[in-house]
Tab-separated table of C-alpha atoms and ligand atoms in Angstrom:
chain	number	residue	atom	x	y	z
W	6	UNK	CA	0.000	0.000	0.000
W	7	UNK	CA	1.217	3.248	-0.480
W	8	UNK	CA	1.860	6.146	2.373
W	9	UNK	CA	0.528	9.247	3.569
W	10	UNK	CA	2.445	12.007	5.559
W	11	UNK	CA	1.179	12.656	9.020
W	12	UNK	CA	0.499	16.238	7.988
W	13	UNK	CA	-1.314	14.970	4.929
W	14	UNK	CA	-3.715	12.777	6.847
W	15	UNK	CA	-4.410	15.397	9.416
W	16	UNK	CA	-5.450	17.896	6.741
W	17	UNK	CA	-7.781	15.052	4.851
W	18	UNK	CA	-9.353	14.130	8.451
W	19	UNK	CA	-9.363	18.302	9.488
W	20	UNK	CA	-7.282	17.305	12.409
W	21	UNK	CA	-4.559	18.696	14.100
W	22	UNK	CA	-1.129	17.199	12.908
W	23	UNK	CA	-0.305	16.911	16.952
W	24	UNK	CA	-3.274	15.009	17.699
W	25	UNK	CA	-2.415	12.551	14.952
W	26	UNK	CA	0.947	12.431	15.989
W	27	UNK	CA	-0.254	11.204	19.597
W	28	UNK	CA	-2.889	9.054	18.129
W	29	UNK	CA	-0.223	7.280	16.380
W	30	UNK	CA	2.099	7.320	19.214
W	31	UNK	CA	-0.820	6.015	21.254
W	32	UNK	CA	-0.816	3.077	18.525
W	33	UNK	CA	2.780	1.932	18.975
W	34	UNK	CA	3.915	4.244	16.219
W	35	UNK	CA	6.128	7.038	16.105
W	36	UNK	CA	6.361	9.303	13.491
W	37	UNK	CA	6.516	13.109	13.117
W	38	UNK	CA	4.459	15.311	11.062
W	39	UNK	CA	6.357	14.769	7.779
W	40	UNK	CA	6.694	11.142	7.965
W	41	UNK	CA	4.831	9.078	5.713
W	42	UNK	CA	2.530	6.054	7.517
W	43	UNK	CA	0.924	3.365	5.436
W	44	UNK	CA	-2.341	3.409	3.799
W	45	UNK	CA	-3.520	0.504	6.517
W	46	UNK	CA	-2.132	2.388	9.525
W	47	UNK	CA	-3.534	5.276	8.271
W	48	UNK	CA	-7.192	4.005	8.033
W	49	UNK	CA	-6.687	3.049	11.718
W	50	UNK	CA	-6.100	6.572	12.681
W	51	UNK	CA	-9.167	7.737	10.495
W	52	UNK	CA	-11.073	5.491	12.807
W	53	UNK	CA	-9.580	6.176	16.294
W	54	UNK	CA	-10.606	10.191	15.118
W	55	UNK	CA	-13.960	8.575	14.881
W	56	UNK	CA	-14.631	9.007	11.656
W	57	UNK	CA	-16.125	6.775	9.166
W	58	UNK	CA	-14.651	5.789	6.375
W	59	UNK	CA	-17.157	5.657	3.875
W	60	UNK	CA	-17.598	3.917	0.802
W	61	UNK	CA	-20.068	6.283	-1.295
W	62	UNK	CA	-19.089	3.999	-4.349
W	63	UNK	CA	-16.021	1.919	-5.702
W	64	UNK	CA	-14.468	4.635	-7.062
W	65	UNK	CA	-15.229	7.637	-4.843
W	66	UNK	CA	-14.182	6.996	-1.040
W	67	UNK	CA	-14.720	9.794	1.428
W	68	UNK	CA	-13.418	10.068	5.079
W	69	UNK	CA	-17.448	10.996	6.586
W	70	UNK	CA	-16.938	13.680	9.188
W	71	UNK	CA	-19.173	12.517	11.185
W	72	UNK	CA	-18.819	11.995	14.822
W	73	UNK	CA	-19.967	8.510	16.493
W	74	UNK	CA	-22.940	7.073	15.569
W	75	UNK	CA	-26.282	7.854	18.195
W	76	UNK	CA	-27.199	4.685	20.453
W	77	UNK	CA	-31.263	3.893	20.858
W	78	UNK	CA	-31.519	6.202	23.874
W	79	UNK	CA	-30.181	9.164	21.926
W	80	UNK	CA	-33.059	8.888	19.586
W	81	UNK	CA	-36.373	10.661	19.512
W	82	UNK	CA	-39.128	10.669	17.250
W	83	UNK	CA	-38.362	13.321	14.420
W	84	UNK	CA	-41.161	14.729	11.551
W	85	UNK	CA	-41.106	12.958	8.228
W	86	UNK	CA	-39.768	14.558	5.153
W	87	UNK	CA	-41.823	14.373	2.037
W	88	UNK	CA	-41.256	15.090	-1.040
W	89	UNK	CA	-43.739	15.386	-4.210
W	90	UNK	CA	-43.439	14.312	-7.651
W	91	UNK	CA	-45.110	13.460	-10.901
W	92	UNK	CA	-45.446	14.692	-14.054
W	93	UNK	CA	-45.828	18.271	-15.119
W	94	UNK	CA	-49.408	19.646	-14.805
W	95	UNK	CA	-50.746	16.710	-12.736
W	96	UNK	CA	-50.894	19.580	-9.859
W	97	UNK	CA	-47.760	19.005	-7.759
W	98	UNK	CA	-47.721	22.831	-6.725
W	99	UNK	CA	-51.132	23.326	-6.510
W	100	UNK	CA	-51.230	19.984	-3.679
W	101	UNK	CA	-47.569	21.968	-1.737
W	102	UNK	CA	-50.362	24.696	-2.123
W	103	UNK	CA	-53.367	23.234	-0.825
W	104	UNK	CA	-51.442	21.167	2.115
W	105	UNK	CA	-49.876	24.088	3.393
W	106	UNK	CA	-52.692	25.725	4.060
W	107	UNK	CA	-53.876	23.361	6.288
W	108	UNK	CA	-51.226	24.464	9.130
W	109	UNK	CA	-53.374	24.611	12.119
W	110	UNK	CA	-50.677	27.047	13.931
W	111	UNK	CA	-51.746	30.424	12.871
W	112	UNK	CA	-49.262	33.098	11.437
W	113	UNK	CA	-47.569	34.859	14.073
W	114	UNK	CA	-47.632	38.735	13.484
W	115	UNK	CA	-45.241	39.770	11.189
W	116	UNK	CA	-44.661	36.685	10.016
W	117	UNK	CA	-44.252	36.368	6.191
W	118	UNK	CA	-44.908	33.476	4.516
W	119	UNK	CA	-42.380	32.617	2.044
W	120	UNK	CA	-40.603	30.374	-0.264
W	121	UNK	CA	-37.507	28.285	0.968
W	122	UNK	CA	-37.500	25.387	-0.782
W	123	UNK	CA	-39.252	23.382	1.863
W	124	UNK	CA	-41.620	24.032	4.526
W	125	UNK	CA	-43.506	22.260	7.781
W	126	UNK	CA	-46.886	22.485	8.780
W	127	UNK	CA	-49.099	20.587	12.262
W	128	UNK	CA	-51.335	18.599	11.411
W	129	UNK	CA	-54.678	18.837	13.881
W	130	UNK	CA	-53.415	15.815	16.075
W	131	UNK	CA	-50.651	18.425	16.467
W	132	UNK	CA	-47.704	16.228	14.788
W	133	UNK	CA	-45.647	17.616	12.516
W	134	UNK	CA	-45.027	17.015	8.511
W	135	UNK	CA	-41.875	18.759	6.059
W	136	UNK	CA	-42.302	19.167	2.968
W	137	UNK	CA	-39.579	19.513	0.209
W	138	UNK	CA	-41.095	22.440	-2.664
W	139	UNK	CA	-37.512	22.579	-4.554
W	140	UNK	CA	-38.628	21.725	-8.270
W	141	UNK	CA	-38.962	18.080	-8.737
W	142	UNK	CA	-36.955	15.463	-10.435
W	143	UNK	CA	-33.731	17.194	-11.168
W	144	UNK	CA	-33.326	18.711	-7.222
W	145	UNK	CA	-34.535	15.116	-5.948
W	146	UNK	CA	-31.812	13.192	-8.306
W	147	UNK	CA	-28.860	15.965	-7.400
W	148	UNK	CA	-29.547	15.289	-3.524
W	149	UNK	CA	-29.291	11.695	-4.053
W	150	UNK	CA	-26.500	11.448	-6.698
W	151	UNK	CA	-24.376	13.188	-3.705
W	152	UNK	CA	-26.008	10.647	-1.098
W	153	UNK	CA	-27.998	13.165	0.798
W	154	UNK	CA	-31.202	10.702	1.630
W	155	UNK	CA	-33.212	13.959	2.125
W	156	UNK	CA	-36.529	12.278	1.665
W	157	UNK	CA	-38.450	9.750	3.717
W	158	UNK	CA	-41.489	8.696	1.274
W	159	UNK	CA	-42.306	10.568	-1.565
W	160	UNK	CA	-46.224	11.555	-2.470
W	161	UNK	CA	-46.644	10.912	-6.170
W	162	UNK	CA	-49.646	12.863	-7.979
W	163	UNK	CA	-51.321	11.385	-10.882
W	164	UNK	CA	-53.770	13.551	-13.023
W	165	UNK	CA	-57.093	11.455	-12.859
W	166	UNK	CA	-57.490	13.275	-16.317
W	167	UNK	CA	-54.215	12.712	-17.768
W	168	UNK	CA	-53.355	8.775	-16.022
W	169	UNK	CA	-49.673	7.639	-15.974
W	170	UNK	CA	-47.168	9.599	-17.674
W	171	UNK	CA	-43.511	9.771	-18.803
W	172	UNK	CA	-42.212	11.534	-15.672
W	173	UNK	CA	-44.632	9.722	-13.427
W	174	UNK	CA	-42.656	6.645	-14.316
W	175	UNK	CA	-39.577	8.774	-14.121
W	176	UNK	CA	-40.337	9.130	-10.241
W	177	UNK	CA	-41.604	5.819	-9.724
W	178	UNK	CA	-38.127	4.889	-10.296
W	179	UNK	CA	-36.515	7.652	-8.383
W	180	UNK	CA	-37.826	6.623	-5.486
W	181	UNK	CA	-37.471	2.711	-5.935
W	182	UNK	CA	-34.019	3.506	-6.480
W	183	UNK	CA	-33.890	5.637	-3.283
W	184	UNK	CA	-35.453	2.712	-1.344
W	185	UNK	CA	-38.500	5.145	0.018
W	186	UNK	CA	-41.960	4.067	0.354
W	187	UNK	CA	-44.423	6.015	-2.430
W	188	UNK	CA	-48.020	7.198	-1.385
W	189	UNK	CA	-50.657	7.671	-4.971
W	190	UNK	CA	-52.281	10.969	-4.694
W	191	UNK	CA	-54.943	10.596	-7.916
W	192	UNK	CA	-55.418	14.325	-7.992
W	193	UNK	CA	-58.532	16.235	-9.863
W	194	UNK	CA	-61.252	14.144	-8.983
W	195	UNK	CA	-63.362	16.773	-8.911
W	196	UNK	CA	-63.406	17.052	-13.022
W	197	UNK	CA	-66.195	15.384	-14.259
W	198	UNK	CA	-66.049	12.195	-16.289
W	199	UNK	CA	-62.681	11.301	-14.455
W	200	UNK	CA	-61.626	7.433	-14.113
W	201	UNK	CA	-59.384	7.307	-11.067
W	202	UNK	CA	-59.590	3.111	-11.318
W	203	UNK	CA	-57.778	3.634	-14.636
W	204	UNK	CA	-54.906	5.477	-12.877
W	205	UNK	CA	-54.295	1.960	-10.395
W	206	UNK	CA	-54.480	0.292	-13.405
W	207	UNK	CA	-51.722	2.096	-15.169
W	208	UNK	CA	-49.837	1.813	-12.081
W	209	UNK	CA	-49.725	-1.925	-12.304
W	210	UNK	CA	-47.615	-1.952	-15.162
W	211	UNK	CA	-44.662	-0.148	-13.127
W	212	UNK	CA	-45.472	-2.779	-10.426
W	213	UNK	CA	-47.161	-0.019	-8.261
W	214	UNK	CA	-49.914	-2.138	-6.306
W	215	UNK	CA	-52.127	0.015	-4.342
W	216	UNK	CA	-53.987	-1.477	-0.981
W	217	UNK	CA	-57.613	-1.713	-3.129
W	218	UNK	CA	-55.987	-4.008	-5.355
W	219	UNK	CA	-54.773	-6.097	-2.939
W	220	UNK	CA	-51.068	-4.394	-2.477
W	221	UNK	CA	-49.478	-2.387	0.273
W	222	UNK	CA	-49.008	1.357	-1.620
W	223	UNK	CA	-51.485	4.073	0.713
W	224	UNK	CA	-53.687	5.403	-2.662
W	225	UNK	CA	-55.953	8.416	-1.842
W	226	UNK	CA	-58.176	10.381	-4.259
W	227	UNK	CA	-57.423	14.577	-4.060
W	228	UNK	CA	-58.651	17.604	-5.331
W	229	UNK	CA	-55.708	19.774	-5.086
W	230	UNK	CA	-57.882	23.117	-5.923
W	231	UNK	CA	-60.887	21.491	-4.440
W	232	UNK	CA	-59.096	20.573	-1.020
W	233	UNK	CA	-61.059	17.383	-1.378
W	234	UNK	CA	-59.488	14.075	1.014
W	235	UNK	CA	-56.447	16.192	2.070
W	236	UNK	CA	-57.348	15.146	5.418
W	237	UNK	CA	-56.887	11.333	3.912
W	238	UNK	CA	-53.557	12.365	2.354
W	239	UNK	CA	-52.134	13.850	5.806
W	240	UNK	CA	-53.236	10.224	7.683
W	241	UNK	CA	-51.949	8.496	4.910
W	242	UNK	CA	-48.339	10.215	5.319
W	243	UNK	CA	-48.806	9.931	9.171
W	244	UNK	CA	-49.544	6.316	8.791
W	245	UNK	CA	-46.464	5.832	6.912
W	246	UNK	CA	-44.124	8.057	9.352
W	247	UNK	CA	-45.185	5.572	11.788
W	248	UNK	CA	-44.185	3.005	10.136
W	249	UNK	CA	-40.732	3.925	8.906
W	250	UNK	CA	-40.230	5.029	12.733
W	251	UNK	CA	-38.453	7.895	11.936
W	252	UNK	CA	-36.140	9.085	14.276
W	253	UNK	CA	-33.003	11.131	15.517
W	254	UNK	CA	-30.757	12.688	18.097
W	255	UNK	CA	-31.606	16.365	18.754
W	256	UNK	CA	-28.781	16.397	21.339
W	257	UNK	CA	-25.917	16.922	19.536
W	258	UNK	CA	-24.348	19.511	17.169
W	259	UNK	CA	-26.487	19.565	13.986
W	260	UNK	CA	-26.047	18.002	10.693
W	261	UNK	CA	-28.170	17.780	7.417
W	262	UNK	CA	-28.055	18.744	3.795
W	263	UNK	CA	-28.230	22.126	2.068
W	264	UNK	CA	-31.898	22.632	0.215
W	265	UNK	CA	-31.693	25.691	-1.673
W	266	UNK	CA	-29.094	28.710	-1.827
W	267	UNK	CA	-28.329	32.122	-3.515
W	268	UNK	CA	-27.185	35.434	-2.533
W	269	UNK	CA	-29.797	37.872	-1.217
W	270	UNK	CA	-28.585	41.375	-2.156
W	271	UNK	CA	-29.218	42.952	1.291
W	272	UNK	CA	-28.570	39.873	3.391
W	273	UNK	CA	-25.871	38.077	1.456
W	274	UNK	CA	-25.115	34.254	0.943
W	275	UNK	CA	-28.708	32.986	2.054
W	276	UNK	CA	-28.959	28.633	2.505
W	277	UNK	CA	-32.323	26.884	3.240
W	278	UNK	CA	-31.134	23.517	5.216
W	279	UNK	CA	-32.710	20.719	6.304
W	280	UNK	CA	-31.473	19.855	9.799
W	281	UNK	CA	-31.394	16.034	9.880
W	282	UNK	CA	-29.623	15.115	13.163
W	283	UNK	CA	-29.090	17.561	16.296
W	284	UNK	CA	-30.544	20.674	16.910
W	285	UNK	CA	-28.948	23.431	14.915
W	286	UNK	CA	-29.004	26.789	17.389
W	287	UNK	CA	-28.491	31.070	16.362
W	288	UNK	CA	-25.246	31.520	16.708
W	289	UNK	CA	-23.853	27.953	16.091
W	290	UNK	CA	-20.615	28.028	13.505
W	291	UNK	CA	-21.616	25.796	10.904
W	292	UNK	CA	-19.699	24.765	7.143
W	293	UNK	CA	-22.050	23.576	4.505
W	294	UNK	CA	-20.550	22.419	1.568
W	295	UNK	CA	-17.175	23.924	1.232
W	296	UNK	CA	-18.468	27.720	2.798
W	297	UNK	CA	-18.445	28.485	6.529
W	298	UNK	CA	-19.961	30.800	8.620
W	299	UNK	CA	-21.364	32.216	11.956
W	300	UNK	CA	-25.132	31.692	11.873
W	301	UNK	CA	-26.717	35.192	12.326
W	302	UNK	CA	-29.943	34.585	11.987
W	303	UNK	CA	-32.001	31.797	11.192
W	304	UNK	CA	-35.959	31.141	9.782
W	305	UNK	CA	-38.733	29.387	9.321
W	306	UNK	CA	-41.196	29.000	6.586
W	307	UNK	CA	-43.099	31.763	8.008
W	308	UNK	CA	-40.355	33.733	8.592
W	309	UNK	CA	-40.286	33.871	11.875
W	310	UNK	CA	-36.671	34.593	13.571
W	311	UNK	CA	-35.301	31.114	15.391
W	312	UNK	CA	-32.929	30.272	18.267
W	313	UNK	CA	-32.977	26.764	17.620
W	314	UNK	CA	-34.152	24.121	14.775
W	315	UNK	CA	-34.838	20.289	15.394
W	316	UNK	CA	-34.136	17.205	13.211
W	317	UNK	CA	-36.414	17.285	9.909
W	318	UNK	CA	-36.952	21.340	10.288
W	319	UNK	CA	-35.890	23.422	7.171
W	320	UNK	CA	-34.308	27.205	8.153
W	321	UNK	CA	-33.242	29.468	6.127
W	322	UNK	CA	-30.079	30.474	7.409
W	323	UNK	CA	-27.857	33.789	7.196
W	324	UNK	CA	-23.961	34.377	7.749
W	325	UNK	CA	-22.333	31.985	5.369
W	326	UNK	CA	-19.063	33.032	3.511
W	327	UNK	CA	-20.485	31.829	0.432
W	328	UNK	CA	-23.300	30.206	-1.472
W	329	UNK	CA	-23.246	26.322	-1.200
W	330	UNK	CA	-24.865	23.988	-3.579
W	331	UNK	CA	-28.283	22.134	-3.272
W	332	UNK	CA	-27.229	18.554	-2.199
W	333	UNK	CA	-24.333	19.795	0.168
W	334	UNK	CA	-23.766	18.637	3.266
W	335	UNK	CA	-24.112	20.924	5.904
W	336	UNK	CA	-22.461	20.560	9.858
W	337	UNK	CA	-22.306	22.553	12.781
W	338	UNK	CA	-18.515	22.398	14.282
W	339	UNK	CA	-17.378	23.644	17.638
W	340	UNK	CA	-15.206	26.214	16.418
W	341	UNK	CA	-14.028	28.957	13.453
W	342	UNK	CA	-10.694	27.054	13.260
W	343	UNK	CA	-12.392	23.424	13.096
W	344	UNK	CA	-15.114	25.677	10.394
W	345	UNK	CA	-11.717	26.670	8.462
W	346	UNK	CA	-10.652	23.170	8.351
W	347	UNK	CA	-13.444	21.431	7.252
W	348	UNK	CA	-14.020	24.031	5.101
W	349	UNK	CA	-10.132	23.357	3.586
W	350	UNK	CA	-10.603	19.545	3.865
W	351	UNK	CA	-13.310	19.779	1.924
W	352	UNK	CA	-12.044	22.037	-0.732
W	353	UNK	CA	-8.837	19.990	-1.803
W	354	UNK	CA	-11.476	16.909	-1.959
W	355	UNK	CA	-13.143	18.532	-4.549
W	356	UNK	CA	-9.720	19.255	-6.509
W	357	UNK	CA	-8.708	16.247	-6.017
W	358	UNK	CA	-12.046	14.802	-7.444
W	359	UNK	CA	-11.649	16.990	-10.391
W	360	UNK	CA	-8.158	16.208	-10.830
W	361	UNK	CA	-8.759	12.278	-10.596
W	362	UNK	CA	-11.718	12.707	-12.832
W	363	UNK	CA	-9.669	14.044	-15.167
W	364	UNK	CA	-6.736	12.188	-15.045
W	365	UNK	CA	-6.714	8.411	-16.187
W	366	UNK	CA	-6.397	6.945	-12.476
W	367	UNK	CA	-9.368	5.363	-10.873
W	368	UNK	CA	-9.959	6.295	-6.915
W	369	UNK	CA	-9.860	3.757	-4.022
W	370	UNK	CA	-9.173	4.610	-0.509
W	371	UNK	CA	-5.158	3.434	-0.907
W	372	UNK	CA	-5.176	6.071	-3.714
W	373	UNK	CA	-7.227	8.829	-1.503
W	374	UNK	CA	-4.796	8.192	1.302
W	375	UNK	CA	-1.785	8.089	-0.970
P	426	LIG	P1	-47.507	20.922	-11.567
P	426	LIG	O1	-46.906	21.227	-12.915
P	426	LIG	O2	-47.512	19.455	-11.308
P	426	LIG	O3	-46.904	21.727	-10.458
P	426	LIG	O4	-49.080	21.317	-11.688
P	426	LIG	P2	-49.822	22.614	-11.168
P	426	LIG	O5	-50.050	22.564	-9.710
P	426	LIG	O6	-49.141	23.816	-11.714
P	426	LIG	O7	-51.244	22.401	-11.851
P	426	LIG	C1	-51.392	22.360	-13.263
P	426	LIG	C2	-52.821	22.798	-13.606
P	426	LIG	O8	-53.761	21.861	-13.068
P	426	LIG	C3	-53.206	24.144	-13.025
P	426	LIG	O9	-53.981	24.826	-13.978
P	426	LIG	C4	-54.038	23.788	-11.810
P	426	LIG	O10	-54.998	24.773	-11.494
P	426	LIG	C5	-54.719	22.504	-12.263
P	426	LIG	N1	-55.041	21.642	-11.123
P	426	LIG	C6	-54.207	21.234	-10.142
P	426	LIG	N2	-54.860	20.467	-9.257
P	426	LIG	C7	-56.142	20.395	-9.676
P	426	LIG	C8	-57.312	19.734	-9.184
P	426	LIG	O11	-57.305	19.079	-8.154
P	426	LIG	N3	-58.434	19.870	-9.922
P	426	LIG	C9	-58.494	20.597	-11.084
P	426	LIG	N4	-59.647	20.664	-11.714
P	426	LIG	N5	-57.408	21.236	-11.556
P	426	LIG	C10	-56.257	21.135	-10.880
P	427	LIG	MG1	-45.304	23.057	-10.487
């Protein structure tokens, strides 16, 4: 296998060369900062830091920044995350519409609703549900590509009018190949002459068997602009929540995935995340993607001002030293000098990326750590 210098593997992890040095030391090695360790001694290391060496694919091996993994008691019950798709003009904004109205917590006053890419209403039985309102497909397959599983079950509309469609099937197979569960929302019942047993029908044929034909997919009938059975549709996604048991530690520093992004004229490099483990708090130093900042200020949906956000809420957030991309992972780290690192670890990883997808060489971790 081939080496690594000290120094080298300390920058890749965002660790201090001294702390690798004792690690190693600790180990029954000695080496200074400019000695080179093997690729096998250095994956030790990488795991005595705690970190996970993760295999995204064959060919692209990243050293996760994560910290340990959260035991059972850490857990708690967390909203799910939904996301809706289907083909154009079946009514996917009109239903991210129509659901969000039926938030039972009233606007506070001088709260502004507005658009962040995703937002979270209560339902009546006072449980929360997040919804993702980035535009479909493309947003869903760019979080996924970079292994962001955003998404816990995805709602897929299906014009009663219109039946099963080229990017219906699209998303059937986005989210087989995701792994999440798919509710049926056959939307515009309320047109006359509609044939919503058709639409199950149709569905067959991408092996989509709802629960009236004997199968286990949740199928409700909507009217979108009618606000007919959204009720239904909220108990289905409950239902479903309960089953996935979705859950996560809101005791710890936060981590999820960048949204949305762009720069606001008056407030600068503006990010809409989706916290996915922790509890992300005003104030906290966070890097998401390869920018880093102080958070200033932080929002909700209804752009109210936050001190705090819990696993599956999506905040805007304000202070970044740049824009990040949709699909980036974002992390809260305990200081600016840890934000700098990360932020530097995870800039050379994208050179080197670049450079390796350019060159003829194929990445494995001996490569990486070479
Ligand atoms: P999207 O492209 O999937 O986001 O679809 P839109 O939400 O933009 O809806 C496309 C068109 O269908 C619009 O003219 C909507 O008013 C209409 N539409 C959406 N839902 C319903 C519905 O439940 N009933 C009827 N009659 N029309 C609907
Ligand atoms: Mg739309």
């Amino acid at each position: 296998p081939e080496a690594i210098t000290v120094q080298e593997l300390a920058n890749r992890m965002a660790a201090r060369g001294g702390e690798v040095v004792k690690a190693l030391f600790r180990m029954g090695v000695m080496a200074t900062l400019t000695q080179s360790i093997d690729a096998d001694t250095a994956e030790l290391v990488v795991q005595e830091f705690g970190h996970r060496v993760k295999r995204v694919s064959e060919s692209d091996v990243e050293i996760g920044l994560e910290g340990a993994e959260d035991t059972d008691t850490d857990l708690a019950a967390r909203p799910p995350v939904v996301t809706i798709m289907g083909h154009v003009d079946h009514g996917k904004t009109s239903l991210l519409d129509a659901l969000r109205k039926t938030d039972v917590v009233a606007h506070e006053a001088g709260g502004i609703t507005q658009h962040i890419g995703a937002y979270q209403i209560t339902v009546p039985d006072g449980s929360k549900v997040t919804f993702i309102d980035t535009p479909g497909h493309e947003a869903f397959t760019a979080m996924r590509a970079r292994g962001a599983g955003v998404t816990d079950m995805v709602v897929l509309v299906v014009a009663a009018d219109d039946g099963v469609m080229p990017q219906t099937v699209e998303a059937i197979r986005h989210a087989k190949a995701a792994g999440v569960p798919l509710i049926v929302a056959v939307n515009k019942i309320d047109k006359p002459g509609v044939k919503p047993e058709r639409v199950k029908q149709e569905l067959l044929q991408h092996e989509i068997v709802v629960e009236s034909l004997g199968g286990d997919t949740q199928e409700i009938e909507v009217s979108a602009t009618q606000r007919i059975n959204l009720d239904k549709l909220l108990e289905a996604i409950s239902l479903q929540a309960e089953v996935l048991d979705l859950k996560a530690n809101p005791n710890r520093a936060a981590e999820g995935t960048v949204i949305e992004s762009k720069l606001d004229r008056g407030r600068g490099p503006v990010a809409t995340v989706l916290v996915q483990k922790g509890t992300l708090k005003q104030g906290d130093i966070v890097v998401a993607g390869a920018e880093w900042g102080r958070v200033r200020a932080m929002l909700d949906d209804k752009g109210r001002q936050l001190k705090d956000a819990p696993p599956s809420l999506p905040v805007e957030i304000l202070g970044l030293s740049g824009v990040p991309s949709a699909g980036d992972n974002f992390i809260a780290v305990e200081n600016e000098a840890r934000a700098r690192e990360v932020s530097e670890f995870r800039q050379r990883r994208a050179r080197d990326k670049a450079a390796a997808a350019a060159g003829a060489g194929r990445g494995n971790l001996t490569d990486m750590l070479a």
